[in-house]
Short mmCIF file of C-alpha atoms in Angstrom, two decimals:
data_model
loop_
_atom_site.label_atom_id
_atom_site.label_comp_id
_atom_site.label_asym_id
_atom_site.label_seq_id
_atom_site.Cartn_x
_atom_site.Cartn_y
_atom_site.Cartn_z
CA UNK A 1 1.21 21.99 18.67
CA UNK A 2 2.37 24.47 16.25
CA UNK A 3 0.52 27.60 15.79
CA UNK A 4 -1.33 28.06 12.39
CA UNK A 5 -1.97 31.90 12.75
CA UNK A 6 0.88 34.33 11.68
CA UNK A 7 3.79 33.71 14.09
CA UNK A 8 5.36 36.72 15.84
CA UNK A 9 8.59 35.70 13.96
CA UNK A 10 6.86 35.96 10.78
CA UNK A 11 5.40 39.41 11.36
CA UNK A 12 8.92 40.32 12.54
CA UNK A 13 10.72 38.98 9.54
CA UNK A 14 8.09 39.68 6.67
CA UNK A 15 8.86 42.61 4.16
CA UNK A 16 6.71 44.14 1.40
CA UNK A 17 8.00 42.72 -2.01
CA UNK A 18 9.58 45.18 -4.51
CA UNK A 19 11.65 44.29 -7.56
CA UNK A 20 15.03 45.24 -6.19
CA UNK A 21 13.77 47.37 -3.05
CA UNK A 22 11.74 45.81 -0.36
CA UNK A 23 10.31 47.59 2.65
CA UNK A 24 10.11 46.37 6.31
CA UNK A 25 9.86 47.63 9.68
CA UNK A 26 11.91 46.84 12.81
CA UNK A 27 9.96 44.64 15.45
CA UNK A 28 9.47 45.45 19.13
CA UNK A 29 8.80 41.90 19.83
CA UNK A 30 12.54 41.11 18.87
CA UNK A 31 14.09 44.27 20.30
CA UNK A 32 17.49 43.75 21.87
CA UNK A 33 19.33 46.05 24.11
CA UNK A 34 19.98 48.82 21.78
CA UNK A 35 18.67 47.79 18.26
CA UNK A 36 16.84 44.87 16.59
CA UNK A 37 17.95 41.37 17.47
CA UNK A 38 20.60 40.71 14.88
CA UNK A 39 19.22 37.23 14.13
CA UNK A 40 16.04 38.48 13.13
CA UNK A 41 17.67 41.12 10.92
CA UNK A 42 19.49 38.25 9.36
CA UNK A 43 16.27 36.39 8.74
CA UNK A 44 14.52 39.32 7.49
CA UNK A 45 17.12 39.71 4.77
CA UNK A 46 17.18 35.83 4.02
CA UNK A 47 13.34 36.01 3.93
CA UNK A 48 13.43 38.75 1.12
CA UNK A 49 15.70 36.64 -0.95
CA UNK A 50 13.62 33.46 -0.39
CA UNK A 51 10.63 35.38 -1.35
CA UNK A 52 12.18 36.95 -4.39
CA UNK A 53 10.61 36.06 -7.90
CA UNK A 54 14.07 35.35 -9.17
CA UNK A 55 15.36 33.28 -6.49
CA UNK A 56 15.92 29.38 -7.22
CA UNK A 57 17.41 26.82 -5.08
CA UNK A 58 17.75 26.83 -1.28
CA UNK A 59 19.79 28.79 1.10
CA UNK A 60 23.37 27.64 1.29
CA UNK A 61 25.41 30.36 3.06
CA UNK A 62 24.66 33.76 4.52
CA UNK A 63 27.02 36.35 5.69
CA UNK A 64 25.84 39.50 7.48
CA UNK A 65 27.92 42.39 8.38
CA UNK A 66 26.41 44.61 10.97
CA UNK A 67 27.84 48.06 10.01
CA UNK A 68 25.77 50.42 12.11
CA UNK A 69 22.75 50.40 14.58
CA UNK A 70 19.36 50.12 13.00
CA UNK A 71 17.02 52.49 14.42
CA UNK A 72 13.60 51.64 15.54
CA UNK A 73 11.11 51.99 12.50
CA UNK A 74 10.95 51.43 8.76
CA UNK A 75 13.88 50.18 6.67
CA UNK A 76 14.59 49.39 3.05
CA UNK A 77 16.27 46.48 1.73
CA UNK A 78 18.09 46.76 -1.70
CA UNK A 79 18.22 43.10 -2.97
CA UNK A 80 20.66 42.33 -6.12
CA UNK A 81 21.17 39.08 -7.79
CA UNK A 82 24.97 39.45 -8.51
CA UNK A 83 25.53 36.16 -10.62
CA UNK A 84 23.46 33.26 -11.32
CA UNK A 85 24.70 29.82 -12.55
CA UNK A 86 23.17 26.58 -13.52
CA UNK A 87 22.80 25.46 -9.96
CA UNK A 88 23.86 28.34 -7.63
CA UNK A 89 22.77 32.21 -7.17
CA UNK A 90 24.74 34.81 -5.59
CA UNK A 91 23.10 37.60 -4.07
CA UNK A 92 23.64 40.91 -2.03
CA UNK A 93 21.40 42.65 0.34
CA UNK A 94 21.64 46.16 1.68
CA UNK A 95 19.67 47.53 4.59
CA UNK A 96 19.22 51.26 4.84
CA UNK A 97 16.86 53.75 6.68
CA UNK A 98 15.65 56.91 5.13
CA UNK A 99 18.05 56.84 2.22
CA UNK A 100 21.00 57.14 4.66
CA UNK A 101 24.17 54.92 4.84
CA UNK A 102 23.97 51.11 4.68
CA UNK A 103 23.53 49.70 8.32
CA UNK A 104 23.54 45.96 7.41
CA UNK A 105 25.38 44.40 4.36
CA UNK A 106 24.69 40.68 3.55
CA UNK A 107 25.73 38.26 0.87
CA UNK A 108 23.83 35.06 0.29
CA UNK A 109 24.52 31.96 -1.82
CA UNK A 110 21.58 29.66 -2.92
CA UNK A 111 22.02 26.40 -4.60
CA UNK A 112 20.12 23.33 -6.27
CA UNK A 113 21.21 20.79 -3.93
CA UNK A 114 21.81 17.41 -5.97
CA UNK A 115 21.98 13.91 -4.35
CA UNK A 116 25.51 12.93 -3.48
CA UNK A 117 27.63 10.86 -1.22
CA UNK A 118 26.62 11.83 2.31
CA UNK A 119 28.71 11.73 5.46
CA UNK A 120 28.27 13.56 8.86
CA UNK A 121 31.62 13.18 10.83
CA UNK A 122 30.31 15.49 13.47
CA UNK A 123 28.95 13.76 16.54
CA UNK A 124 25.46 14.46 17.73
CA UNK A 125 26.11 16.09 21.34
CA UNK A 126 24.44 13.90 24.09
CA UNK A 127 21.80 15.98 25.74
CA UNK A 128 19.01 15.69 28.54
CA UNK A 129 15.41 15.98 27.08
CA UNK A 130 14.00 19.36 26.56
CA UNK A 131 11.17 18.55 28.83
CA UNK A 132 13.42 17.61 31.91
CA UNK A 133 15.06 21.31 31.98
CA UNK A 134 13.68 24.47 33.22
CA UNK A 135 13.42 27.34 30.68
CA UNK A 136 15.85 30.14 31.25
CA UNK A 137 14.02 33.19 32.17
CA UNK A 138 16.82 35.62 33.65
CA UNK A 139 17.59 38.41 31.01
CA UNK A 140 14.60 40.58 30.18
CA UNK A 141 15.36 41.77 26.59
CA UNK A 142 12.22 41.47 24.46
CA UNK A 143 13.92 39.12 21.86
CA UNK A 144 15.07 36.76 24.57
CA UNK A 145 11.53 36.36 25.71
CA UNK A 146 10.63 35.16 22.33
CA UNK A 147 12.83 32.02 22.68
CA UNK A 148 12.57 29.13 25.07
CA UNK A 149 16.20 28.53 26.07
CA UNK A 150 16.88 25.25 28.07
CA UNK A 151 20.56 24.92 29.04
CA UNK A 152 21.93 21.40 29.00
CA UNK A 153 25.34 22.63 29.91
CA UNK A 154 27.09 26.06 30.38
CA UNK A 155 24.05 28.02 31.48
CA UNK A 156 25.11 31.64 32.10
CA UNK A 157 26.38 32.47 35.56
CA UNK A 158 26.59 36.25 35.87
CA UNK A 159 28.26 36.12 39.54
CA UNK A 160 31.02 38.16 38.03
CA UNK A 161 33.87 35.81 39.37
CA UNK A 162 36.34 36.50 36.67
CA UNK A 163 39.19 34.43 37.59
CA UNK A 164 40.02 31.98 36.31
CA UNK A 165 37.91 32.60 33.10
CA UNK A 166 34.71 30.16 32.80
CA UNK A 167 34.23 28.01 29.92
CA UNK A 168 32.84 29.67 26.81
CA UNK A 169 30.96 26.44 25.77
CA UNK A 170 27.12 26.15 26.10
CA UNK A 171 24.91 23.31 24.96
CA UNK A 172 21.29 24.13 24.88
CA UNK A 173 17.83 23.50 23.38
CA UNK A 174 16.34 26.53 21.35
CA UNK A 175 12.59 26.71 20.60
CA UNK A 176 10.35 29.59 19.85
CA UNK A 177 8.46 30.58 22.97
CA UNK A 178 5.27 30.30 20.88
CA UNK A 179 6.24 27.06 19.03
CA UNK A 180 6.75 27.42 15.25
CA UNK A 181 7.98 24.89 12.81
CA UNK A 182 11.60 25.10 12.02
CA UNK A 183 12.56 26.48 8.68
CA UNK A 184 15.88 28.03 7.12
CA UNK A 185 14.52 31.46 8.61
CA UNK A 186 14.27 29.96 12.16
CA UNK A 187 17.74 28.53 11.68
CA UNK A 188 19.34 31.69 10.47
CA UNK A 189 17.89 33.68 13.46
CA UNK A 190 18.86 30.95 16.02
CA UNK A 191 22.19 30.86 14.69
CA UNK A 192 22.66 34.31 16.24
CA UNK A 193 20.58 33.49 19.37
CA UNK A 194 23.62 32.27 21.57
CA UNK A 195 24.45 34.71 24.37
CA UNK A 196 27.84 36.45 23.83
CA UNK A 197 30.53 34.05 24.46
CA UNK A 198 32.27 36.80 26.42
CA UNK A 199 29.54 36.75 28.98
CA UNK A 200 29.96 33.21 29.81
CA UNK A 201 33.86 33.36 29.81
CA UNK A 202 33.83 36.41 32.23
CA UNK A 203 30.58 35.62 33.91
CA UNK A 204 29.11 39.12 33.52
CA UNK A 205 27.41 41.07 30.93
CA UNK A 206 29.58 43.44 29.00
CA UNK A 207 29.17 45.80 26.08
CA UNK A 208 28.77 43.46 23.01
CA UNK A 209 27.92 43.54 19.27
CA UNK A 210 28.26 41.05 16.52
CA UNK A 211 30.27 42.45 13.72
CA UNK A 212 30.06 39.70 11.02
CA UNK A 213 27.96 36.51 11.12
CA UNK A 214 28.13 33.53 8.85
CA UNK A 215 25.73 30.67 8.51
CA UNK A 216 25.80 27.44 6.44
CA UNK A 217 22.70 25.39 5.84
CA UNK A 218 23.40 21.60 5.51
CA UNK A 219 19.87 20.47 4.49
CA UNK A 220 17.58 21.45 1.68
CA UNK A 221 14.08 23.06 2.29
CA UNK A 222 12.17 19.58 1.65
CA UNK A 223 14.53 17.78 4.06
CA UNK A 224 14.21 20.39 6.69
CA UNK A 225 10.36 20.21 6.36
CA UNK A 226 10.25 16.48 6.72
CA UNK A 227 12.19 16.67 9.99
CA UNK A 228 8.86 18.47 11.21
CA UNK A 229 10.52 19.96 14.42
CA UNK A 230 9.95 23.11 16.48
CA UNK A 231 13.34 23.09 18.40
CA UNK A 232 17.07 22.55 17.72
CA UNK A 233 19.75 21.29 19.97
CA UNK A 234 22.48 23.87 19.85
CA UNK A 235 26.23 24.14 20.83
CA UNK A 236 28.35 27.29 20.79
CA UNK A 237 31.93 28.02 21.91
CA UNK A 238 34.70 30.30 21.31
CA UNK A 239 38.60 30.06 20.55
CA UNK A 240 39.75 33.50 21.45
CA UNK A 241 39.03 36.98 22.91
CA UNK A 242 41.74 39.56 22.02
CA UNK A 243 41.97 43.33 21.64
CA UNK A 244 38.27 43.80 21.67
CA UNK A 245 37.14 41.21 19.49
CA UNK A 246 36.14 37.56 20.10
CA UNK A 247 34.85 34.59 17.91
CA UNK A 248 31.82 32.07 18.22
CA UNK A 249 31.25 28.90 16.26
CA UNK A 250 28.09 27.02 16.69
CA UNK A 251 25.97 23.92 15.42
CA UNK A 252 22.47 23.76 15.20
CA UNK A 253 20.97 20.09 15.32
CA UNK A 254 17.69 18.40 14.72
CA UNK A 255 16.61 16.31 17.77
CA UNK A 256 16.80 13.38 15.44
CA UNK A 257 20.60 13.74 15.23
CA UNK A 258 21.06 15.61 11.90
CA UNK A 259 23.28 18.59 11.73
CA UNK A 260 21.23 21.30 10.10
CA UNK A 261 23.32 24.40 10.31
CA UNK A 262 26.88 25.51 11.33
CA UNK A 263 27.63 29.10 12.19
CA UNK A 264 30.52 31.44 13.11
CA UNK A 265 30.69 34.98 14.20
CA UNK A 266 33.11 37.76 15.11
CA UNK A 267 31.95 40.12 17.90
CA UNK A 268 33.12 43.37 19.57
CA UNK A 269 33.27 43.41 23.31
CA UNK A 270 34.36 46.00 25.99
CA UNK A 271 36.08 44.29 28.81
CA UNK B 1 66.16 33.53 5.62
CA UNK B 2 63.50 35.44 4.20
CA UNK B 3 63.54 36.73 0.61
CA UNK B 4 64.14 40.51 0.26
CA UNK B 5 63.34 40.77 -3.31
CA UNK B 6 59.58 40.78 -4.46
CA UNK B 7 58.21 37.38 -3.50
CA UNK B 8 56.04 35.28 -6.14
CA UNK B 9 53.26 35.87 -3.67
CA UNK B 10 53.44 39.61 -3.75
CA UNK B 11 53.46 39.68 -7.60
CA UNK B 12 50.58 37.29 -7.70
CA UNK B 13 48.46 39.47 -5.33
CA UNK B 14 49.36 42.96 -6.39
CA UNK B 15 47.02 45.10 -8.07
CA UNK B 16 47.39 48.59 -9.81
CA UNK B 17 45.78 51.13 -7.67
CA UNK B 18 42.60 53.12 -8.67
CA UNK B 19 40.08 55.10 -6.56
CA UNK B 20 37.24 52.65 -6.58
CA UNK B 21 38.55 50.35 -9.46
CA UNK B 22 41.75 48.38 -9.34
CA UNK B 23 43.37 46.47 -11.92
CA UNK B 24 45.18 42.99 -11.63
CA UNK B 25 46.27 39.71 -13.51
CA UNK B 26 45.69 36.20 -12.65
CA UNK B 27 49.13 34.40 -11.88
CA UNK B 28 50.37 31.21 -13.38
CA UNK B 29 52.45 30.68 -10.23
CA UNK B 30 49.43 30.18 -8.21
CA UNK B 31 47.13 28.64 -10.80
CA UNK B 32 44.87 25.77 -9.69
CA UNK B 33 43.01 22.94 -11.86
CA UNK B 34 40.68 25.17 -13.63
CA UNK B 35 41.42 28.58 -12.37
CA UNK B 36 43.45 30.63 -9.96
CA UNK B 37 43.99 29.28 -6.26
CA UNK B 38 41.16 30.77 -4.41
CA UNK B 39 43.31 31.88 -1.58
CA UNK B 40 45.40 34.18 -3.82
CA UNK B 41 42.24 35.55 -5.26
CA UNK B 42 41.21 36.36 -1.75
CA UNK B 43 44.62 37.83 -0.66
CA UNK B 44 44.40 39.99 -3.85
CA UNK B 45 40.95 41.48 -2.94
CA UNK B 46 42.43 41.94 0.64
CA UNK B 47 45.49 43.50 -0.56
CA UNK B 48 43.56 46.07 -2.75
CA UNK B 49 41.67 47.05 0.65
CA UNK B 50 44.84 47.18 2.77
CA UNK B 51 46.54 49.43 0.31
CA UNK B 52 43.56 51.51 -0.27
CA UNK B 53 44.23 55.33 0.71
CA UNK B 54 40.76 55.43 2.79
CA UNK B 55 41.62 52.07 4.56
CA UNK B 56 42.16 52.46 8.32
CA UNK B 57 42.55 49.81 10.98
CA UNK B 58 43.57 46.13 10.41
CA UNK B 59 41.70 43.17 8.83
CA UNK B 60 39.20 41.72 11.08
CA UNK B 61 36.90 39.52 8.82
CA UNK B 62 36.88 38.76 5.26
CA UNK B 63 34.23 36.65 3.51
CA UNK B 64 34.76 35.62 -0.21
CA UNK B 65 32.01 34.28 -2.44
CA UNK B 66 33.34 32.58 -5.49
CA UNK B 67 30.49 33.28 -8.02
CA UNK B 68 32.10 31.97 -11.37
CA UNK B 69 35.31 30.93 -12.81
CA UNK B 70 37.79 33.54 -13.23
CA UNK B 71 39.73 33.31 -16.59
CA UNK B 72 43.46 33.51 -17.22
CA UNK B 73 44.24 37.30 -17.65
CA UNK B 74 43.29 40.79 -16.51
CA UNK B 75 40.60 41.57 -13.94
CA UNK B 76 39.06 44.45 -12.31
CA UNK B 77 38.22 45.07 -8.80
CA UNK B 78 35.51 47.48 -7.87
CA UNK B 79 36.12 48.42 -4.22
CA UNK B 80 33.62 50.21 -2.08
CA UNK B 81 33.63 51.55 1.30
CA UNK B 82 30.17 50.69 2.32
CA UNK B 83 30.42 52.22 5.85
CA UNK B 84 32.76 53.71 8.24
CA UNK B 85 32.36 54.16 11.87
CA UNK B 86 34.84 55.66 14.52
CA UNK B 87 36.53 52.17 14.84
CA UNK B 88 35.26 49.93 11.97
CA UNK B 89 35.09 50.04 8.31
CA UNK B 90 32.96 47.86 6.08
CA UNK B 91 34.08 47.24 2.54
CA UNK B 92 32.82 45.31 -0.40
CA UNK B 93 34.91 44.21 -3.54
CA UNK B 94 33.69 42.90 -6.79
CA UNK B 95 36.13 41.10 -9.12
CA UNK B 96 35.00 41.45 -12.95
CA UNK B 97 36.76 40.59 -16.31
CA UNK B 98 36.26 42.56 -19.58
CA UNK B 99 33.12 44.43 -18.12
CA UNK B 100 31.14 41.04 -17.80
CA UNK B 101 29.44 39.47 -14.75
CA UNK B 102 30.95 39.36 -11.17
CA UNK B 103 33.04 36.55 -10.54
CA UNK B 104 33.98 37.02 -7.20
CA UNK B 105 32.27 38.90 -4.40
CA UNK B 106 33.94 39.82 -1.02
CA UNK B 107 33.00 41.91 1.96
CA UNK B 108 35.36 42.77 4.60
CA UNK B 109 35.66 44.46 7.98
CA UNK B 110 38.62 46.38 9.29
CA UNK B 111 38.94 47.47 12.86
CA UNK B 112 41.14 49.63 15.20
CA UNK B 113 41.88 47.02 17.84
CA UNK B 114 42.00 48.42 21.08
CA UNK B 115 43.57 46.85 24.12
CA UNK B 116 41.17 44.70 26.19
CA UNK B 117 40.77 41.59 28.31
CA UNK B 118 42.64 38.69 26.46
CA UNK B 119 41.73 35.10 26.71
CA UNK B 120 42.56 32.18 24.38
CA UNK B 121 40.54 29.05 25.43
CA UNK B 122 41.62 27.06 22.16
CA UNK B 123 44.35 24.79 22.84
CA UNK B 124 47.50 25.00 20.76
CA UNK B 125 47.70 21.61 18.85
CA UNK B 126 50.85 19.58 19.81
CA UNK B 127 52.81 18.93 16.71
CA UNK B 128 56.25 17.50 15.50
CA UNK B 129 58.70 20.27 14.48
CA UNK B 130 58.63 21.42 10.94
CA UNK B 131 62.09 20.30 10.28
CA UNK B 132 61.39 16.59 11.05
CA UNK B 133 58.71 16.45 8.61
CA UNK B 134 59.13 15.77 4.95
CA UNK B 135 57.53 18.23 2.57
CA UNK B 136 54.38 16.94 0.64
CA UNK B 137 55.08 16.62 -3.01
CA UNK B 138 52.46 14.49 -4.64
CA UNK B 139 49.97 16.94 -6.14
CA UNK B 140 51.41 18.92 -9.01
CA UNK B 141 48.94 22.15 -9.46
CA UNK B 142 51.33 25.11 -9.73
CA UNK B 143 49.85 26.79 -6.60
CA UNK B 144 50.43 23.66 -4.46
CA UNK B 145 54.16 23.81 -5.40
CA UNK B 146 54.27 27.60 -4.09
CA UNK B 147 53.62 26.04 -0.59
CA UNK B 148 55.68 23.74 1.69
CA UNK B 149 53.00 21.50 3.26
CA UNK B 150 54.29 19.28 6.08
CA UNK B 151 51.74 17.00 7.54
CA UNK B 152 51.71 16.16 11.18
CA UNK B 153 48.52 14.30 11.00
CA UNK B 154 46.06 13.42 8.26
CA UNK B 155 48.19 13.46 5.34
CA UNK B 156 46.22 12.72 2.17
CA UNK B 157 45.75 8.97 1.26
CA UNK B 158 44.28 8.88 -2.32
CA UNK B 159 44.18 5.10 -2.37
CA UNK B 160 40.43 5.33 -3.11
CA UNK B 161 39.50 2.86 -0.26
CA UNK B 162 36.10 4.63 0.53
CA UNK B 163 34.64 2.50 3.34
CA UNK B 164 34.64 3.38 6.05
CA UNK B 165 35.14 7.08 5.25
CA UNK B 166 38.70 8.30 6.61
CA UNK B 167 38.89 11.18 8.95
CA UNK B 168 38.60 14.81 7.44
CA UNK B 169 40.89 16.03 10.01
CA UNK B 170 44.43 17.51 9.11
CA UNK B 171 47.17 19.17 11.07
CA UNK B 172 50.10 20.53 9.15
CA UNK B 173 52.72 23.16 8.78
CA UNK B 174 52.08 25.49 5.96
CA UNK B 175 55.17 27.69 4.78
CA UNK B 176 55.51 29.63 1.48
CA UNK B 177 57.98 27.43 -0.60
CA UNK B 178 60.31 30.57 -0.89
CA UNK B 179 59.90 31.64 2.51
CA UNK B 180 58.15 34.97 3.20
CA UNK B 181 57.35 36.62 6.43
CA UNK B 182 53.71 35.92 7.44
CA UNK B 183 51.52 38.79 7.19
CA UNK B 184 47.53 39.12 6.90
CA UNK B 185 47.79 38.30 3.17
CA UNK B 186 49.49 35.18 3.76
CA UNK B 187 47.13 34.16 6.41
CA UNK B 188 44.09 34.79 4.05
CA UNK B 189 45.63 32.86 1.45
CA UNK B 190 46.71 30.15 3.71
CA UNK B 191 43.26 29.67 5.06
CA UNK B 192 42.22 28.31 1.63
CA UNK B 193 45.19 26.40 1.25
CA UNK B 194 43.68 23.09 2.88
CA UNK B 195 43.15 20.36 0.60
CA UNK B 196 39.39 19.74 0.13
CA UNK B 197 38.12 17.79 3.15
CA UNK B 198 36.17 15.50 0.69
CA UNK B 199 39.46 14.25 -0.79
CA UNK B 200 40.62 13.03 2.73
CA UNK B 201 37.29 11.56 3.68
CA UNK B 202 36.99 9.58 0.45
CA UNK B 203 40.69 8.97 -0.12
CA UNK B 204 40.33 10.35 -3.77
CA UNK B 205 40.34 13.53 -5.66
CA UNK B 206 37.04 14.62 -6.96
CA UNK B 207 35.39 17.61 -8.48
CA UNK B 208 35.63 20.32 -5.90
CA UNK B 209 35.40 24.15 -5.62
CA UNK B 210 35.00 26.37 -2.60
CA UNK B 211 31.81 28.41 -2.80
CA UNK B 212 32.16 30.62 0.14
CA UNK B 213 35.00 31.52 2.34
CA UNK B 214 35.26 33.36 5.70
CA UNK B 215 38.36 34.20 7.80
CA UNK B 216 38.71 36.12 10.85
CA UNK B 217 41.90 37.71 12.23
CA UNK B 218 42.99 37.51 15.76
CA UNK B 219 45.98 39.68 15.72
CA UNK B 220 46.50 43.29 14.35
CA UNK B 221 49.33 43.97 12.04
CA UNK B 222 51.76 45.04 14.54
CA UNK B 223 51.44 41.99 16.83
CA UNK B 224 51.55 39.71 13.75
CA UNK B 225 54.68 41.48 12.50
CA UNK B 226 56.35 40.93 15.95
CA UNK B 227 55.74 37.20 15.80
CA UNK B 228 58.25 37.31 12.80
CA UNK B 229 57.36 33.88 11.43
CA UNK B 230 57.44 32.38 8.06
CA UNK B 231 55.13 29.37 8.84
CA UNK B 232 52.04 28.49 10.66
CA UNK B 233 50.62 25.19 12.22
CA UNK B 234 47.30 24.68 10.72
CA UNK B 235 44.55 22.37 11.29
CA UNK B 236 41.31 21.68 9.37
CA UNK B 237 38.25 19.45 9.81
CA UNK B 238 34.69 18.95 8.44
CA UNK B 239 31.52 18.20 10.11
CA UNK B 240 29.24 17.18 7.16
CA UNK B 241 29.09 16.21 3.56
CA UNK B 242 25.64 16.30 2.35
CA UNK B 243 23.75 16.80 -1.26
CA UNK B 244 26.82 17.98 -3.04
CA UNK B 245 28.17 20.58 -0.33
CA UNK B 246 30.59 20.10 2.59
CA UNK B 247 31.89 22.36 5.23
CA UNK B 248 35.47 22.99 6.59
CA UNK B 249 36.59 24.79 9.50
CA UNK B 250 40.32 25.66 10.33
CA UNK B 251 42.80 27.30 12.53
CA UNK B 252 46.04 28.96 11.88
CA UNK B 253 48.74 29.02 14.68
CA UNK B 254 51.88 30.95 15.16
CA UNK B 255 54.58 28.38 16.17
CA UNK B 256 54.70 30.31 19.67
CA UNK B 257 51.23 29.15 20.23
CA UNK B 258 48.83 32.15 19.22
CA UNK B 259 45.83 31.56 17.39
CA UNK B 260 46.36 33.93 14.39
CA UNK B 261 43.29 33.34 12.40
CA UNK B 262 40.11 31.07 12.05
CA UNK B 263 38.44 30.17 9.05
CA UNK B 264 35.32 28.38 7.67
CA UNK B 265 34.10 27.41 4.14
CA UNK B 266 31.40 25.61 2.29
CA UNK B 267 32.56 23.89 -0.91
CA UNK B 268 30.90 21.97 -3.75
CA UNK B 269 31.89 18.38 -4.46
CA UNK B 270 30.76 15.83 -6.84
CA UNK B 271 30.78 12.22 -5.39
#
């Protein structure tokens, strides 16, 4: 079922290795309204770290600050191992284009995850099966076409009826349109693949941009590979929209009921 | 009611200004078990940015990665304005001691917050009044003595009874022991002032350390000053503990029912 040839997502997130400076190109396949889809930018930065010869351990946390628009074309990633301990590594990554200002700034933590007491208080959200839900096909941005979104609850309603505000909560299956086995790169990208919560709450598309995104990974690479899945059940919600900024928090679940990643972001909106 | 003389917290978080390099000292008042309380370290880094001559706008997001233990004594803060736009600034701060490795790495976003549509879907948690609850006095670390914690729900039970795991949810009032008007610095510090969720879930103290902390601010400086408060109602919970790391998410509320800040962290534990 899963493709063996290089996947679009792998082409989009792959860079050319350097020691501290890597090169990459934006992907037309994952283009958003005015720049690259942020999830793929985040995954590209994470991929450079995962592929770095000095990397040890598994991704634990990644924060990405979107400082400025990334133009179509080439970019450089400046990668720095800020501090390494016995079981954790702290990295920073800066994305620049043509030697100009930083457009994207990320920090990451990698960790050797040792066996421990394990406990998952979060409840697996009940959901209709993926196969019983129609794919969402209404927004035409290229990156959205690379995913198969199937809304269990909170599907977007862009009717524009603003009062009272609609719920900002969504529950949906997310799968690569061309199925691809879920790894930490897909989790990173999917953690930014929710539609803006403000679109849901206001029932309309407005100017919107993620400013800062943080994702935590709750499995190691081996456990995630053993899940052997090509989709996640995802939930997202918002707590507040105020003075041009709103939050989002989300969860990405394995169909088997394991919490794989949690994510939070703050985003600009104009409304 | 509020002290006018310099507050302990202000002494603890104040640095000596430089252009890109600031100096500070750890505070015995806010010492934790093996190093400074992380919330005060985070507030110190935020304070250097707020006081920086190039800063414009209000704190929107701060992520702090705790890379290594900070020793008692002097430290340097290397502050860098990574990118400035019309209405946002992106900063990084690195804390070092004696020219050695980075012990703490932070990134911050400041923003000019323009009027917009405003909507707060999150519900203000019902709580007994502060005055009707006894202060928590059982843990003797110096930093804990600088706060007045009053548990509405989920007060720590360190009886050690591990099965079944207890709830990781807490609801509490947090106030400086010597009252101090709440500003973004106090919100930053208080967002790391929850006890480890693993202590609650396992009903015991275990080795614990925050690895990465992210806080979003949902008011601007002027609105927060107008609240004119010296305490917040705070809630925290966890979704998962697995392979030596666990998450935490929290909210800090004004007694008037405004959501002031949201926070998330991932922490190491040994259990």
